[in-house]
Amino acid sequence: MEQYDIVDFSSLGETAKQLIQEAAHIRQRAYCPYSNFAVGAAILTEEDERMYTGCNIESSTLTPTICAERAAVPRAVCDGYTKFKMVAVVAHQKETFTAPCGVCRQVLSEFRSSDGDIEIYLSKPTMDKILCTKMSKLLPLSFVSYKIDSVT
């Protein structure tokens, strides 16, 4: 795969289609009175393919605003899931697709699947064309922290 492919929604597998539909559905619950830019995200866990969703939640002071992806991640983690197979993001922009911001890319990269990557699907609410890529393409030089077994 190059950096990304743009495909018809109908050409996707059933799981990817359902993930995108879940992201589109949760997008309707976004709390975005300041930007009016609603975003929905859905995550598919690797462990047993459960789906978790999130929408953006804005704050008038902007800094505590929560992106849709970072709203979905803690829901999955709280249920014990730490490996994500797929992520779908649905938002509306006229000329382009909406990809996760830099902070969301780094957070998502913490939960890469066993193969070391995450499939990413970006869609507009019309769900006609889908941009398909991988986390490794969105964040090629992600920060990697090394776990320390013991502190001396």
One Martini backbone bead per residue (centre of mass of N, CA, C, O) as a GRO file, in nm:
protein
  152
    1MET     BB    1   0.097   0.036   0.022
    2GLU     BB    2   0.076   0.331   0.013
    3GLN     BB    3  -0.019   0.588   0.187
    4TYR     BB    4  -0.297   0.563   0.011
    5ASP     BB    5  -0.646   0.481  -0.043
    6ILE     BB    6  -0.929   0.518  -0.264
    7VAL     BB    7  -1.254   0.390  -0.198
    8ASP     BB    8  -1.528   0.213  -0.207
    9PHE     BB    9  -1.743   0.117   0.024
   10SER     BB   10  -1.842  -0.153  -0.126
   11SER     BB   11  -1.533  -0.282  -0.121
   12LEU     BB   12  -1.556  -0.349   0.161
   13GLY     BB   13  -1.566  -0.503   0.436
   14GLU     BB   14  -1.790  -0.559   0.682
   15THR     BB   15  -1.626  -0.452   0.921
   16ALA     BB   16  -1.549  -0.176   0.804
   17LYS     BB   17  -1.835  -0.079   0.751
   18GLN     BB   18  -1.935  -0.093   1.045
   19LEU     BB   19  -1.726   0.101   1.164
   20ILE     BB   20  -1.810   0.348   0.997
   21GLN     BB   21  -2.108   0.352   1.088
   22GLU     BB   22  -2.045   0.397   1.389
   23ALA     BB   23  -1.899   0.667   1.351
   24ALA     BB   24  -2.138   0.814   1.219
   25HIS     BB   25  -2.335   0.781   1.453
   26ILE     BB   26  -2.167   0.915   1.690
   27ARG     BB   27  -2.133   1.196   1.558
   28GLN     BB   28  -2.426   1.296   1.645
   29ARG     BB   29  -2.305   1.337   1.961
   30ALA     BB   30  -2.149   1.572   1.934
   31TYR     BB   31  -1.968   1.834   2.117
   32CYS     BB   32  -1.973   2.146   1.901
   33PRO     BB   33  -2.045   2.474   1.960
   34TYR     BB   34  -1.779   2.622   1.834
   35SER     BB   35  -1.714   2.462   1.549
   36ASN     BB   36  -1.917   2.253   1.415
   37PHE     BB   37  -1.715   1.982   1.432
   38ALA     BB   38  -1.800   1.670   1.368
   39VAL     BB   39  -1.680   1.363   1.532
   40GLY     BB   40  -1.620   1.016   1.458
   41ALA     BB   41  -1.530   0.704   1.630
   42ALA     BB   42  -1.386   0.371   1.567
   43ILE     BB   43  -1.296   0.067   1.737
   44LEU     BB   44  -1.104  -0.234   1.683
   45THR     BB   45  -1.038  -0.510   1.838
   46GLU     BB   46  -0.830  -0.784   1.845
   47GLU     BB   47  -0.913  -0.996   2.057
   48ASP     BB   48  -1.267  -0.974   1.978
   49GLU     BB   49  -1.391  -0.750   1.794
   50ARG     BB   50  -1.458  -0.491   1.938
   51MET     BB   51  -1.658  -0.197   1.965
   52TYR     BB   52  -1.557   0.152   1.988
   53THR     BB   53  -1.676   0.477   2.073
   54GLY     BB   54  -1.645   0.833   1.964
   55CYS     BB   55  -1.661   1.185   2.041
   56ASN     BB   56  -1.645   1.505   2.031
   57ILE     BB   57  -1.540   1.738   2.307
   58GLU     BB   58  -1.597   2.055   2.391
   59SER     BB   59  -1.433   2.358   2.503
   60SER     BB   60  -1.412   2.694   2.563
   61THR     BB   61  -1.083   2.656   2.626
   62LEU     BB   62  -0.992   2.399   2.430
   63THR     BB   63  -0.772   2.220   2.571
   64PRO     BB   64  -0.997   1.999   2.691
   65THR     BB   65  -1.047   1.885   2.436
   66ILE     BB   66  -1.199   1.595   2.279
   67CYS     BB   67  -1.137   1.359   2.077
   68ALA     BB   68  -1.281   1.090   1.936
   69GLU     BB   69  -1.047   0.890   1.972
   70ARG     BB   70  -0.997   0.976   2.285
   71ALA     BB   71  -1.288   0.866   2.362
   72ALA     BB   72  -1.254   0.557   2.278
   73VAL     BB   73  -1.002   0.440   2.413
   74PRO     BB   74  -1.088   0.424   2.724
   75ARG     BB   75  -1.317   0.228   2.681
   76ALA     BB   76  -1.140  -0.011   2.596
   77VAL     BB   77  -0.932  -0.013   2.828
   78CYS     BB   78  -1.140  -0.049   3.065
   79ASP     BB   79  -1.207  -0.346   2.925
   80GLY     BB   80  -0.895  -0.461   2.843
   81TYR     BB   81  -0.802  -0.318   2.572
   82THR     BB   82  -0.465  -0.303   2.377
   83LYS     BB   83  -0.561  -0.391   2.076
   84PHE     BB   84  -0.573  -0.248   1.751
   85LYS     BB   85  -0.697  -0.301   1.422
   86MET     BB   86  -0.917  -0.060   1.391
   87VAL     BB   87  -0.997   0.271   1.242
   88ALA     BB   88  -1.261   0.515   1.242
   89VAL     BB   89  -1.326   0.831   1.064
   90VAL     BB   90  -1.587   1.087   1.090
   91ALA     BB   91  -1.609   1.371   0.865
   92HIS     BB   92  -1.650   1.714   0.743
   93GLN     BB   93  -1.497   1.789   0.429
   94LYS     BB   94  -1.477   1.906   0.120
   95GLU     BB   95  -1.159   1.832   0.012
   96THR     BB   96  -1.121   1.624   0.258
   97PHE     BB   97  -0.996   1.430   0.501
   98THR     BB   98  -1.010   1.318   0.842
   99ALA     BB   99  -0.749   1.302   1.049
  100PRO     BB  100  -0.574   1.239   1.297
  101CYS     BB  101  -0.417   1.388   1.516
  102GLY     BB  102  -0.118   1.385   1.669
  103VAL     BB  103  -0.215   1.287   1.944
  104CYS     BB  104  -0.392   1.053   1.840
  105ARG     BB  105  -0.170   0.901   1.696
  106GLN     BB  106  -0.003   0.839   1.948
  107VAL     BB  107  -0.218   0.698   2.111
  108LEU     BB  108  -0.286   0.475   1.906
  109SER     BB  109   0.011   0.358   1.884
  110GLU     BB  110  -0.002   0.217   2.171
  111PHE     BB  111  -0.239   0.002   2.022
  112ARG     BB  112  -0.115  -0.196   1.849
  113SER     BB  113  -0.107  -0.459   1.690
  114SER     BB  114   0.070  -0.750   1.650
  115ASP     BB  115   0.180  -0.629   1.361
  116GLY     BB  116   0.230  -0.302   1.435
  117ASP     BB  117  -0.066  -0.206   1.342
  118ILE     BB  118  -0.327   0.010   1.187
  119GLU     BB  119  -0.620   0.041   1.048
  120ILE     BB  120  -0.740   0.314   0.836
  121TYR     BB  121  -1.060   0.497   0.822
  122LEU     BB  122  -1.177   0.756   0.605
  123SER     BB  123  -1.477   0.965   0.634
  124LYS     BB  124  -1.763   1.072   0.524
  125PRO     BB  125  -2.100   1.077   0.581
  126THR     BB  126  -2.164   0.948   0.292
  127MET     BB  127  -1.980   0.687   0.240
  128ASP     BB  128  -1.844   0.654  -0.054
  129LYS     BB  129  -1.554   0.742   0.018
  130ILE     BB  130  -1.238   0.582   0.119
  131LEU     BB  131  -0.970   0.621   0.329
  132CYS     BB  132  -0.681   0.409   0.319
  133THR     BB  133  -0.467   0.310   0.593
  134LYS     BB  134  -0.194   0.348   0.824
  135MET     BB  135  -0.029   0.427   1.100
  136SER     BB  136   0.261   0.414   0.972
  137LYS     BB  137   0.179   0.649   0.767
  138LEU     BB  138   0.084   0.875   0.977
  139LEU     BB  139   0.328   0.756   1.195
  140PRO     BB  140   0.646   0.675   1.123
  141LEU     BB  141   0.785   0.827   1.403
  142SER     BB  142   0.709   0.711   1.664
  143PHE     BB  143   0.697   0.705   1.988
  144VAL     BB  144   0.920   0.507   2.195
  145SER     BB  145   0.886   0.316   2.480
  146TYR     BB  146   1.063   0.168   2.741
  147LYS     BB  147   1.039  -0.088   2.945
  148ILE     BB  148   1.083  -0.129   3.290
  149ASP     BB  149   1.127  -0.382   3.509
  150SER     BB  150   1.323  -0.214   3.706
  151VAL     BB  151   1.402  -0.020   3.985
  152THR     BB  152   1.724   0.117   4.125
   0.00000   0.00000   0.00000
